[in-house]
Amino acid sequence: VQLVGSGGGFVQPGGSLRLSCAASGFTFNNYAMNWVRQAPGKGLERVSVISGSGDSTDYADSVKGRFTISRDNSKNTLFLQMNGLRAEDTALYYCAKSDCSVTGCHVLDYWGQGTLVTVSS
Amino acid sequence: EIVLTQSPGTLSLSPGERATLSCRASQSLWNNYLAWYQQKPGQAPRLLIHAAYKRATGIPDRFSGSGSGTDFTLTISRLEPEDFAVYYCQQYGGSPPNTFGQGTKLEVK
């Protein structure tokens, strides 16, 4: 299993970024996928999850209405569209695979290397 | 929301010693749905244990999980040099599911 995240960078408050995560080594559409973030020196927060089929999503309250998770099962790729970014969104964003297909699958059995998002003026 | 409290915050031990890490939930976890992850500096977390005691694929048997209800423990029977890291517990048996503890740092004494 390999998960390779990309798309992070430096953005001003109110700006947007789109993260991507390329997956390989497993049947992508059979598993829910997640974005988990870690602010510098802090703990882990699951930001969003999407089912294997892509028809069900869930978000942390802290990002609801600003972030959108999606996936392209034909290209084995996960996305996170982040709008209205705030300084408190600054973090390393990991994509992580769930151990089953629905959004209620919370065990994260494989993680990517993370992509850094910095929100600052 | 369920709050997970990990203790101690930092644990200082020597290689070969036994490590005992605690995770306490503010409410009982349905089906004892608790996982443990290990994170080394500059690396992504790695799943160690799920459902309180089930070892993930490829995890050495020196790692074991136990507990039920609100009190859970990760034990490392004999510390290897590569085990010094930060350990997080995660609950997925409460409402809302999927919250993490604040972490325990296991450092070399």
Short mmCIF file of C-alpha atoms in Angstrom, two decimals:
data_model
loop_
_atom_site.label_atom_id
_atom_site.label_comp_id
_atom_site.label_asym_id
_atom_site.label_seq_id
_atom_site.Cartn_x
_atom_site.Cartn_y
_atom_site.Cartn_z
CA VAL A 1 0.00 0.00 0.00
CA GLN A 2 1.30 3.41 -0.91
CA LEU A 3 -0.33 6.80 -0.33
CA VAL A 4 1.40 9.86 -1.75
CA GLY A 5 0.02 13.24 -0.78
CA SER A 6 0.62 16.50 -2.61
CA GLY A 7 -0.74 19.99 -3.09
CA GLY A 8 0.24 21.64 0.17
CA GLY A 9 1.79 25.06 0.31
CA PHE A 10 1.66 28.58 1.67
CA VAL A 11 -1.60 30.49 1.39
CA GLN A 12 -3.04 33.68 2.86
CA PRO A 13 -6.06 33.62 5.16
CA GLY A 14 -9.23 33.26 3.12
CA GLY A 15 -7.41 31.48 0.34
CA SER A 16 -7.88 28.02 -1.13
CA LEU A 17 -5.83 24.90 -1.72
CA ARG A 18 -6.56 21.49 -3.19
CA LEU A 19 -4.77 18.49 -1.74
CA SER A 20 -4.39 15.22 -3.61
CA CYS A 21 -3.45 11.72 -2.51
CA ALA A 22 -2.45 9.09 -5.04
CA ALA A 23 -3.13 5.56 -3.86
CA SER A 24 -1.69 2.26 -5.02
CA GLY A 25 -1.28 -1.30 -3.83
CA PHE A 26 -4.91 -1.99 -2.96
CA THR A 27 -8.37 -1.91 -4.54
CA PHE A 28 -9.04 1.77 -4.01
CA ASN A 29 -12.82 1.81 -4.37
CA ASN A 30 -13.21 -0.90 -1.72
CA TYR A 31 -12.07 1.37 1.09
CA ALA A 32 -13.09 4.59 2.75
CA MET A 33 -10.42 7.27 2.78
CA ASN A 34 -9.63 10.00 5.25
CA TRP A 35 -7.78 13.26 5.72
CA VAL A 36 -6.18 13.65 9.15
CA ARG A 37 -4.24 16.73 10.16
CA GLN A 38 -1.61 17.52 12.75
CA ALA A 39 -0.82 21.08 13.71
CA PRO A 40 2.86 21.76 14.48
CA GLY A 41 3.79 20.02 17.73
CA LYS A 42 0.19 18.95 18.33
CA GLY A 43 -1.97 15.84 18.18
CA LEU A 44 -4.13 14.28 15.48
CA GLU A 45 -7.50 15.44 14.18
CA ARG A 46 -9.54 13.54 11.61
CA VAL A 47 -10.78 16.23 9.22
CA SER A 48 -12.90 14.26 6.79
CA VAL A 49 -13.82 10.81 5.51
CA ILE A 50 -15.37 9.56 2.28
CA SER A 51 -16.83 6.15 1.58
CA GLY A 52 -15.32 3.81 -0.98
CA SER A 53 -18.04 4.55 -3.51
CA GLY A 54 -17.80 8.28 -2.84
CA ASP A 55 -21.48 8.67 -2.03
CA SER A 56 -21.06 9.39 1.67
CA THR A 57 -18.88 11.94 3.43
CA ASP A 58 -18.37 13.34 6.90
CA TYR A 59 -16.48 16.31 8.29
CA ALA A 60 -15.13 17.61 11.57
CA ASP A 61 -17.11 20.59 12.83
CA SER A 62 -13.98 22.71 12.54
CA VAL A 63 -13.98 22.44 8.73
CA LYS A 64 -17.62 21.85 7.87
CA GLY A 65 -18.80 24.17 5.11
CA ARG A 66 -15.24 25.10 4.11
CA PHE A 67 -13.61 21.80 3.10
CA THR A 68 -14.86 19.26 0.56
CA ILE A 69 -13.56 15.72 0.26
CA SER A 70 -13.89 13.83 -2.99
CA ARG A 71 -12.34 10.92 -4.85
CA ASP A 72 -11.77 9.72 -8.40
CA ASN A 73 -11.91 5.95 -8.28
CA SER A 74 -10.89 5.69 -11.94
CA LYS A 75 -7.59 7.38 -11.05
CA ASN A 76 -7.15 6.01 -7.50
CA THR A 77 -6.92 9.53 -6.16
CA LEU A 78 -8.34 11.27 -3.10
CA PHE A 79 -8.85 15.03 -2.89
CA LEU A 80 -9.46 17.70 -0.28
CA GLN A 81 -10.65 21.09 -1.50
CA MET A 82 -9.95 23.63 1.21
CA ASN A 83 -11.62 27.05 0.97
CA GLY A 84 -11.78 29.92 3.42
CA LEU A 85 -8.51 28.87 5.01
CA ARG A 86 -7.67 30.15 8.46
CA ALA A 87 -4.45 30.34 10.43
CA GLU A 88 -5.69 27.48 12.61
CA ASP A 89 -5.82 25.23 9.55
CA THR A 90 -2.02 25.28 9.43
CA ALA A 91 -0.98 21.65 9.75
CA LEU A 92 0.52 18.60 8.15
CA TYR A 93 -2.30 16.88 6.29
CA TYR A 94 -2.18 13.10 6.03
CA CYS A 95 -4.30 10.94 3.81
CA ALA A 96 -5.15 7.66 5.47
CA LYS A 97 -6.91 4.50 4.38
CA SER A 98 -9.74 3.05 6.44
CA ASP A 99 -9.94 -0.68 7.03
CA CYS A 100 -13.33 -1.03 5.34
CA SER A 101 -15.59 0.71 2.84
CA VAL A 102 -18.06 2.94 4.64
CA THR A 103 -17.65 6.24 6.45
CA GLY A 104 -18.16 4.40 9.73
CA CYS A 105 -14.84 2.63 9.27
CA HIS A 106 -12.54 4.51 11.58
CA VAL A 107 -9.49 2.32 11.92
CA LEU A 108 -6.77 3.93 9.82
CA ASP A 109 -4.49 1.14 8.71
CA TYR A 110 -2.23 2.96 6.25
CA TRP A 111 -1.10 6.57 6.13
CA GLY A 112 0.62 8.75 3.57
CA GLN A 113 3.64 10.89 4.35
CA GLY A 114 1.72 14.13 4.77
CA THR A 115 1.62 17.43 2.93
CA LEU A 116 2.15 20.72 4.75
CA VAL A 117 -0.38 23.53 4.61
CA THR A 118 0.64 26.91 6.01
CA VAL A 119 -1.93 29.69 6.32
CA SER A 120 -0.44 33.05 7.12
CA SER A 121 -0.50 36.66 6.05
CA GLU B 1 -17.97 14.33 22.82
CA ILE B 2 -15.77 11.60 24.23
CA VAL B 3 -12.47 12.85 25.59
CA LEU B 4 -9.47 10.54 25.72
CA THR B 5 -6.86 11.22 28.38
CA GLN B 6 -3.49 9.55 27.96
CA SER B 7 -1.02 9.11 30.78
CA PRO B 8 1.71 9.69 31.46
CA GLY B 9 2.48 12.59 29.16
CA THR B 10 6.09 11.44 28.96
CA LEU B 11 7.52 8.07 29.93
CA SER B 12 11.28 7.68 30.34
CA LEU B 13 12.53 4.11 30.14
CA SER B 14 15.55 2.13 28.98
CA PRO B 15 15.73 -0.45 26.20
CA GLY B 16 14.74 -3.87 27.49
CA GLU B 17 12.30 -2.45 30.04
CA ARG B 18 8.52 -2.85 30.00
CA ALA B 19 6.36 0.11 29.02
CA THR B 20 2.78 0.60 30.15
CA LEU B 21 0.78 3.40 28.56
CA SER B 22 -2.74 4.33 29.65
CA CYS B 23 -5.72 5.76 27.79
CA ARG B 24 -8.87 6.67 29.67
CA ALA B 25 -12.14 7.57 27.94
CA SER B 26 -14.70 9.96 29.41
CA GLN B 27 -17.46 7.50 28.47
CA SER B 28 -17.58 3.78 27.91
CA LEU B 29 -16.61 2.74 24.38
CA TRP B 30 -19.04 0.53 22.53
CA ASN B 31 -17.45 -2.79 21.62
CA ASN B 32 -14.20 -1.50 23.17
CA TYR B 33 -13.48 0.27 19.91
CA LEU B 34 -10.10 1.73 20.74
CA ALA B 35 -6.96 1.82 18.59
CA TRP B 36 -3.33 2.67 19.24
CA TYR B 37 -0.93 4.36 16.82
CA GLN B 38 2.81 4.93 16.95
CA GLN B 39 4.38 8.04 15.47
CA LYS B 40 8.13 8.49 15.10
CA PRO B 41 9.64 11.94 14.45
CA GLY B 42 9.10 13.06 10.88
CA GLN B 43 6.93 10.05 10.06
CA ALA B 44 3.24 9.36 9.67
CA PRO B 45 1.41 7.46 12.39
CA ARG B 46 1.34 3.67 12.15
CA LEU B 47 -1.53 1.51 13.34
CA LEU B 48 -0.50 -0.88 16.13
CA ILE B 49 -3.67 -2.14 17.78
CA HIS B 50 -7.39 -1.95 17.04
CA ALA B 51 -10.50 -3.09 18.92
CA ALA B 52 -8.49 -2.72 22.12
CA TYR B 53 -6.31 -5.81 21.68
CA LYS B 54 -6.06 -6.86 18.02
CA ARG B 55 -2.58 -6.38 16.61
CA ALA B 56 -2.38 -4.86 13.14
CA THR B 57 -0.61 -6.65 10.31
CA GLY B 58 3.13 -6.88 10.84
CA ILE B 59 3.16 -5.55 14.40
CA PRO B 60 5.56 -7.46 16.67
CA ASP B 61 4.03 -9.42 19.51
CA ARG B 62 5.89 -7.37 22.11
CA PHE B 63 3.07 -4.85 21.57
CA SER B 64 -0.18 -5.76 23.29
CA GLY B 65 -3.39 -3.96 24.07
CA SER B 66 -5.85 -4.56 26.85
CA GLY B 67 -8.75 -2.97 28.67
CA SER B 68 -12.44 -2.39 28.30
CA GLY B 69 -15.12 0.18 28.93
CA THR B 70 -13.23 3.37 29.75
CA ASP B 71 -9.74 2.14 30.68
CA PHE B 72 -7.27 0.84 28.14
CA THR B 73 -3.58 -0.02 28.18
CA LEU B 74 -0.84 -0.44 25.61
CA THR B 75 2.02 -2.59 26.85
CA ILE B 76 5.39 -2.99 25.20
CA SER B 77 6.93 -6.01 26.85
CA ARG B 78 10.62 -5.35 26.15
CA LEU B 79 11.52 -2.01 24.61
CA GLU B 80 13.60 -2.02 21.46
CA PRO B 81 15.48 1.13 20.38
CA GLU B 82 12.99 1.69 17.55
CA ASP B 83 10.02 1.78 19.97
CA PHE B 84 10.85 5.22 21.33
CA ALA B 85 8.17 7.42 19.79
CA VAL B 86 4.86 9.13 20.51
CA TYR B 87 1.83 6.90 21.00
CA TYR B 88 -1.76 7.97 20.40
CA CYS B 89 -4.98 6.25 21.30
CA GLN B 90 -8.11 6.74 19.16
CA GLN B 91 -11.69 5.92 20.02
CA TYR B 92 -14.26 4.91 17.44
CA GLY B 93 -16.91 3.48 19.72
CA GLY B 94 -18.44 6.70 20.91
CA SER B 95 -20.46 9.59 19.56
CA PRO B 96 -19.11 11.28 17.63
CA PRO B 97 -16.56 8.64 16.77
CA ASN B 98 -12.95 9.08 15.87
CA THR B 99 -11.23 11.26 18.42
CA PHE B 100 -7.62 10.95 19.47
CA GLY B 101 -5.86 11.29 22.79
CA GLN B 102 -3.17 13.90 23.25
CA GLY B 103 -0.34 11.37 23.06
CA THR B 104 2.30 9.82 25.30
CA LYS B 105 5.93 10.40 24.45
CA LEU B 106 8.10 7.39 25.17
CA GLU B 107 11.69 8.58 25.52
CA VAL B 108 15.03 7.00 26.30
CA LYS B 109 16.04 7.32 29.94
#
